[in-house]
Every structure is written in C-alpha cells, then in structure tokens.
Amino acid sequence: MDETRRNFLGATAFGLGSLPFVTSAAAQTAADAPADAGGAEAGATSAVQASDYGASTADQPLDIVSLERLDAAVKEAIPEAGYEFVSGGAGDEWTLHENRRAFDDFRIEPKRLRGVSPEVDLSIELLGQSLPFPIFTAPMGAHGMVHEEAEVATARGTGMAGTLYCSSGASHRTLEEIAEATQGPKWFQLYWNNDTEVTRSLLDRAKAAGYSAIVLTADALGPGQPDDFKAMGSPFRPDMVFGNHDPERGGSGNFFDQKLDLDTDAIKFIKDQTGLPVIVKGLLRADDADRSISAGADAIQVSNHGGRQIDGVPASIAALPDVVATVDGRVPVIMDGGVRRGIDVVRALAMGADAVAVGRPVLYGLGLGGAQGVQSVLEHLRAELQSAMLLSGAAKLADLDPSFINLVGASAEANRS
Ligand SMILES: Cc1cc2nc3c(=O)[nH]c(=O)nc-3n(C[C@H](O)[C@H](O)[C@H](O)COP(=O)(O)O)c2cc1C
Ligand SMILES: O=C(O)C(=O)c1ccccc1
C-alpha cells in the first residue's frame, strides 16, 4: 500500500485494508500521489478537487427551523459520501435511533405560576471554564468530509457562539491550527495510542496549544463505518490526511492505534503528563463511572459514540440516571447522543447532567454554512433551551431536577424514590 493511503486512512490500523478505498478516478489519482506531499499540501497538489466530493466552501448564517429539517436540507446539499459517513450509525442503527426515541420516555412535567423571569441564566462553570449555555461541540473527526476548511471552521464557529470546542484526535487539521481558530474554551480529545511516546507527544502538544482538559474516549475502535458508507467503498478523502499524524513516526496508526486494551491507568498517565483535568468519554455503566473516578477522572461523559461503534447498547439518556446516582455529585456528568431540541437539554439536565455535547447537527451546520453555519446551529439550540426552560417553569439551570420528569417504563418507580 502506498504511503499516502496509509497516512490518510490508517487502513492497516483500522483493519480496513481489504475495502475499496476510493470510488472516483480522480480520488484514486490523489491516493497514488507521492507520500511526501503530506497533509494539506497533498490537497493543494493533488488531482482531487473539492468538487469531486462536493464538500462545501460556504460561510453563511443559517435560518434554522429545526435540527431535523437541517438534516433533511444537508442531505440534499452535500455529497452522499459525506452525508452517509456523518449521519449513519453502526450495524442496524438500533442504538442510533434509540438515542432519539428514548428521550420520549422522559416526559416533562412543567411547573406553572412560578413567576419565572424570561431572563433565564443559562451560563455554567465546567471544569474551570465559563460557558454561556450548557451545550458544546462534541469531538468529531474528519470534518473535511463536509467542508473544505474542516475543523478550523467548526472551531471558529463554535467560538463565535461562545461555547466549548472539543477537538477530536482524529481531526483533518492539526490540533494547533484548531486551537488558534477558536476564541472560546477548548478541550482535546485523545485517542489513546499504544505507542506511549505518540500519546505523550499528543498530550504535550495539546497542553502547549492551550487546551484546558483532555477527553479520553474509551468506546471506539476506529472511524464509524455505517453500512451505507461501507457499501460505497468507504470513500474517505485521500487528499486530506489526519492532521495530528506525525510523519516522523511513519505509518498511519500513530493517530489511532487504540485496540481498547487500555484500562483506568490511562487516566493517571494523562493527568501525570499534563496536569489537566481528564474527562472519560463513552461510558454507559455506573460501575465504570465509579472505577474511573477512583482512578482520578475529573468528569464522566455518558455516551455511546452517537451509535457509531457498538449497536444494541442503550440510549445515552437511558443510561444517564444510574450513572448520575453512582457519581453522586463527585464530578460533573456530561451526556451526548441524540440531543436535537431544547427540551432534550432540559431532560438531560433534569436527570442530572451538567452539560450536553452535540455531534452531527454541528457538522450539518458546517456543511451548509461553514463557521457561521456552526454558530447558527449552536445558537438555535441555545434559543430552544431558553424557551424550553420558560415553558417548563424552571427559573434557572440549578432548579432542574428529577421532579420535572415523569419517567415512563420499568424504572419509573426507582426514579421517584
Ligand atoms: C462524523 C462523526 C465523527 C466522530 N468522531 C469522533 C471522534 O473522533 N472522537 C470521539 O470521541 N467521538 C467521535 N464521535 C462521537 C461524538 O463525539 C458524539 O459522541 C456523538 O456524535 C453524539 O451523538 P449525536 O451525533 O447524536 O449528537 C463522532 C461522531 C460523528 C457523527
Ligand atoms: O467516526 C467516528 O465516530 C470516529 O470516532 C472517527 C474516528 C477516526 C476518524 C474519524 C472519525
């Protein structure tokens, strides 16, 4: 396999070597480009044009009615490969859909005649950072699949909305470029690498670039491979390599060599190396949250990776209450997965989450409107949360508790006791 291909996808590391790599002839030409072209330069010199992917170059605010409608609009506007890669989930996509459906089990019981002021304060403090509202951009890799500026635009747009950008370890742009692009708070998400020196170097770079916390993702084996994307031959862009790749170390696995054989020692390693708070992302079980806290975790992110890794696991919102009960206020709890409405944020916070992260809709905003599109998505959710708070009868975020929720199903009694 030629160097560019290995650098680009890490096919060996992901065990995807047997899959057709690209579909178009132009993309194939780029995949065969000299290895030393590397990174963004490869894009400049390669035969692959943005138009081969239809990846957007737009920068415009979006007039958003709902995030569901945004999904429908982006499906028409961006290339099929980008849409299928981003939107899909693992296997039969049961968990992907369950992430949305399960919110319906958490019925809001609004409180009336409580004199709630329209000026609901949505700001929070999270691991030493002030956020104007409790919603931020989840770590996602490979933004070049939907926009030419990739993560640089997403980070800028998130910063324009004033909230936190969590930078994926599998980004198309370097963690330094991304750090510079946002004026807001930023965390770095680490894909643990079995080559300790690679992990150490990523952590040192993240700290030097000003990231204020490290997110350790514990639930992923590689890029999501939704069936519809796989059926197209998994057409990742060969002209954009993953930005944190260090060509000095050779091969592709140096940004993603996680075989899930890591344990809670990884938490201590990160803390010792950086002195920064560590968020463990991708937990669904209360006992894993407890073990992580015992090992030094500073926050827990309840997540099933947007239903992109193992199918058949519960929705994040369904897993949240048990985790919250076990964490018992020792550290903040974040959740992500299926958050599409202000009322979803109300439900997650009422069940004990301190903040939520949003994934796919942010990339839809990116595809349709670049940095400004990202800003529009986050501001849309903020506005929906503001009215959801008023309509729920919650004067401030701290008021939200399980008394606002009627939990449908077997665990309803447990929830009320
Ligand atoms: C295209 C895409 C790429 C992702 N890449 C990463 C990643 O690099 N690291 C990570 O921890 N999670 C990754 N995720 C998972 C998100 O952080 C988050 O858990 C999930 O998207 C939340 O669900 P939602 O998309 O329904 O909001 C990715 C998700 C998507 C859609
Ligand atoms: O697709 C994903 O969910 C993901 O985590 C990822 C991992 C590596 C590269 C791109 C995305």
JSON list of N, CA and C in Angstrom, two decimals, residues 292-319:
[
{"chain": "A", "resi": 292, "resn": "SER", "atom": "N", "xyz": [-13.66, 4.88, 37.11]},
{"chain": "A", "resi": 292, "resn": "SER", "atom": "CA", "xyz": [-12.93, 6.00, 36.50]},
{"chain": "A", "resi": 292, "resn": "SER", "atom": "C", "xyz": [-12.67, 7.09, 37.54]},
{"chain": "A", "resi": 293, "resn": "ILE", "atom": "N", "xyz": [-13.66, 7.35, 38.37]},
{"chain": "A", "resi": 293, "resn": "ILE", "atom": "CA", "xyz": [-13.49, 8.40, 39.39]},
{"chain": "A", "resi": 293, "resn": "ILE", "atom": "C", "xyz": [-12.43, 7.96, 40.40]},
{"chain": "A", "resi": 294, "resn": "SER", "atom": "N", "xyz": [-12.47, 6.69, 40.78]},
{"chain": "A", "resi": 294, "resn": "SER", "atom": "CA", "xyz": [-11.45, 6.18, 41.70]},
{"chain": "A", "resi": 294, "resn": "SER", "atom": "C", "xyz": [-10.06, 6.33, 41.11]},
{"chain": "A", "resi": 295, "resn": "ALA", "atom": "N", "xyz": [-9.96, 6.23, 39.80]},
{"chain": "A", "resi": 295, "resn": "ALA", "atom": "CA", "xyz": [-8.65, 6.35, 39.13]},
{"chain": "A", "resi": 295, "resn": "ALA", "atom": "C", "xyz": [-8.28, 7.80, 38.85]},
{"chain": "A", "resi": 296, "resn": "GLY", "atom": "N", "xyz": [-9.15, 8.74, 39.23]},
{"chain": "A", "resi": 296, "resn": "GLY", "atom": "CA", "xyz": [-8.78, 10.16, 39.11]},
{"chain": "A", "resi": 296, "resn": "GLY", "atom": "C", "xyz": [-9.54, 10.97, 38.08]},
{"chain": "A", "resi": 297, "resn": "ALA", "atom": "N", "xyz": [-10.54, 10.38, 37.43]},
{"chain": "A", "resi": 297, "resn": "ALA", "atom": "CA", "xyz": [-11.29, 11.14, 36.41]},
{"chain": "A", "resi": 297, "resn": "ALA", "atom": "C", "xyz": [-11.94, 12.37, 37.04]},
{"chain": "A", "resi": 298, "resn": "ASP", "atom": "N", "xyz": [-11.91, 13.47, 36.30]},
{"chain": "A", "resi": 298, "resn": "ASP", "atom": "CA", "xyz": [-12.48, 14.73, 36.78]},
{"chain": "A", "resi": 298, "resn": "ASP", "atom": "C", "xyz": [-13.88, 14.97, 36.25]},
{"chain": "A", "resi": 299, "resn": "ALA", "atom": "N", "xyz": [-14.31, 14.17, 35.29]},
{"chain": "A", "resi": 299, "resn": "ALA", "atom": "CA", "xyz": [-15.68, 14.24, 34.77]},
{"chain": "A", "resi": 299, "resn": "ALA", "atom": "C", "xyz": [-15.94, 12.97, 33.97]},
{"chain": "A", "resi": 300, "resn": "ILE", "atom": "N", "xyz": [-17.23, 12.68, 33.82]},
{"chain": "A", "resi": 300, "resn": "ILE", "atom": "CA", "xyz": [-17.67, 11.49, 33.06]},
{"chain": "A", "resi": 300, "resn": "ILE", "atom": "C", "xyz": [-18.55, 11.98, 31.92]},
{"chain": "A", "resi": 301, "resn": "GLN", "atom": "N", "xyz": [-18.32, 11.44, 30.74]},
{"chain": "A", "resi": 301, "resn": "GLN", "atom": "CA", "xyz": [-19.21, 11.76, 29.61]},
{"chain": "A", "resi": 301, "resn": "GLN", "atom": "C", "xyz": [-19.96, 10.49, 29.20]},
{"chain": "A", "resi": 302, "resn": "VAL", "atom": "N", "xyz": [-21.23, 10.45, 29.57]},
{"chain": "A", "resi": 302, "resn": "VAL", "atom": "CA", "xyz": [-22.08, 9.32, 29.21]},
{"chain": "A", "resi": 302, "resn": "VAL", "atom": "C", "xyz": [-22.36, 9.42, 27.71]},
{"chain": "A", "resi": 303, "resn": "SER", "atom": "N", "xyz": [-22.00, 8.37, 26.99]},
{"chain": "A", "resi": 303, "resn": "SER", "atom": "CA", "xyz": [-22.09, 8.44, 25.52]},
{"chain": "A", "resi": 303, "resn": "SER", "atom": "C", "xyz": [-22.00, 7.04, 24.95]},
{"chain": "A", "resi": 304, "resn": "ASN", "atom": "N", "xyz": [-22.67, 6.83, 23.81]},
{"chain": "A", "resi": 304, "resn": "ASN", "atom": "CA", "xyz": [-22.44, 5.60, 23.04]},
{"chain": "A", "resi": 304, "resn": "ASN", "atom": "C", "xyz": [-21.87, 5.95, 21.67]},
{"chain": "A", "resi": 305, "resn": "HIS", "atom": "N", "xyz": [-21.16, 7.07, 21.62]},
{"chain": "A", "resi": 305, "resn": "HIS", "atom": "CA", "xyz": [-20.47, 7.49, 20.40]},
{"chain": "A", "resi": 305, "resn": "HIS", "atom": "C", "xyz": [-21.48, 7.75, 19.27]},
{"chain": "A", "resi": 306, "resn": "GLY", "atom": "N", "xyz": [-22.63, 8.26, 19.66]},
{"chain": "A", "resi": 306, "resn": "GLY", "atom": "CA", "xyz": [-23.66, 8.54, 18.65]},
{"chain": "A", "resi": 306, "resn": "GLY", "atom": "C", "xyz": [-24.11, 7.28, 17.91]},
{"chain": "A", "resi": 307, "resn": "GLY", "atom": "N", "xyz": [-24.07, 6.13, 18.60]},
{"chain": "A", "resi": 307, "resn": "GLY", "atom": "CA", "xyz": [-24.50, 4.88, 17.97]},
{"chain": "A", "resi": 307, "resn": "GLY", "atom": "C", "xyz": [-23.61, 4.45, 16.82]},
{"chain": "A", "resi": 308, "resn": "ARG", "atom": "N", "xyz": [-22.34, 4.88, 16.83]},
{"chain": "A", "resi": 308, "resn": "ARG", "atom": "CA", "xyz": [-21.45, 4.61, 15.69]},
{"chain": "A", "resi": 308, "resn": "ARG", "atom": "C", "xyz": [-20.48, 3.47, 15.93]},
{"chain": "A", "resi": 309, "resn": "GLN", "atom": "N", "xyz": [-20.46, 2.91, 17.15]},
{"chain": "A", "resi": 309, "resn": "GLN", "atom": "CA", "xyz": [-19.45, 1.88, 17.42]},
{"chain": "A", "resi": 309, "resn": "GLN", "atom": "C", "xyz": [-20.13, 0.53, 17.64]},
{"chain": "A", "resi": 310, "resn": "ILE", "atom": "N", "xyz": [-20.68, 0.31, 18.84]},
{"chain": "A", "resi": 310, "resn": "ILE", "atom": "CA", "xyz": [-21.40, -0.96, 19.03]},
{"chain": "A", "resi": 310, "resn": "ILE", "atom": "C", "xyz": [-22.90, -0.69, 19.02]},
{"chain": "A", "resi": 311, "resn": "ASP", "atom": "N", "xyz": [-23.59, -1.41, 18.15]},
{"chain": "A", "resi": 311, "resn": "ASP", "atom": "CA", "xyz": [-25.04, -1.29, 18.09]},
{"chain": "A", "resi": 311, "resn": "ASP", "atom": "C", "xyz": [-25.64, -2.16, 19.20]},
{"chain": "A", "resi": 312, "resn": "GLY", "atom": "N", "xyz": [-26.86, -1.83, 19.61]},
{"chain": "A", "resi": 312, "resn": "GLY", "atom": "CA", "xyz": [-27.54, -2.69, 20.59]},
{"chain": "A", "resi": 312, "resn": "GLY", "atom": "C", "xyz": [-27.32, -2.26, 22.03]},
{"chain": "A", "resi": 313, "resn": "VAL", "atom": "N", "xyz": [-26.60, -1.15, 22.22]},
{"chain": "A", "resi": 313, "resn": "VAL", "atom": "CA", "xyz": [-26.43, -0.62, 23.58]},
{"chain": "A", "resi": 313, "resn": "VAL", "atom": "C", "xyz": [-27.51, 0.42, 23.84]},
{"chain": "A", "resi": 314, "resn": "PRO", "atom": "N", "xyz": [-27.81, 0.71, 25.11]},
{"chain": "A", "resi": 314, "resn": "PRO", "atom": "CA", "xyz": [-28.89, 1.65, 25.40]},
{"chain": "A", "resi": 314, "resn": "PRO", "atom": "C", "xyz": [-28.59, 3.07, 24.93]},
{"chain": "A", "resi": 315, "resn": "ALA", "atom": "N", "xyz": [-29.65, 3.83, 24.82]},
{"chain": "A", "resi": 315, "resn": "ALA", "atom": "CA", "xyz": [-29.52, 5.26, 24.55]},
{"chain": "A", "resi": 315, "resn": "ALA", "atom": "C", "xyz": [-28.75, 5.93, 25.68]},
{"chain": "A", "resi": 316, "resn": "SER", "atom": "N", "xyz": [-28.03, 6.97, 25.35]},
{"chain": "A", "resi": 316, "resn": "SER", "atom": "CA", "xyz": [-27.28, 7.71, 26.38]},
{"chain": "A", "resi": 316, "resn": "SER", "atom": "C", "xyz": [-28.21, 8.24, 27.46]},
{"chain": "A", "resi": 317, "resn": "ILE", "atom": "N", "xyz": [-29.36, 8.79, 27.04]},
{"chain": "A", "resi": 317, "resn": "ILE", "atom": "CA", "xyz": [-30.26, 9.39, 28.04]},
{"chain": "A", "resi": 317, "resn": "ILE", "atom": "C", "xyz": [-30.81, 8.30, 28.98]},
{"chain": "A", "resi": 318, "resn": "ALA", "atom": "N", "xyz": [-30.94, 7.06, 28.46]},
{"chain": "A", "resi": 318, "resn": "ALA", "atom": "CA", "xyz": [-31.43, 5.97, 29.30]},
{"chain": "A", "resi": 318, "resn": "ALA", "atom": "C", "xyz": [-30.37, 5.53, 30.31]},
{"chain": "A", "resi": 319, "resn": "ALA", "atom": "N", "xyz": [-29.10, 5.63, 29.89]},
{"chain": "A", "resi": 319, "resn": "ALA", "atom": "CA", "xyz": [-28.01, 5.21, 30.78]},
{"chain": "A", "resi": 319, "resn": "ALA", "atom": "C", "xyz": [-27.68, 6.27, 31.83]}
]
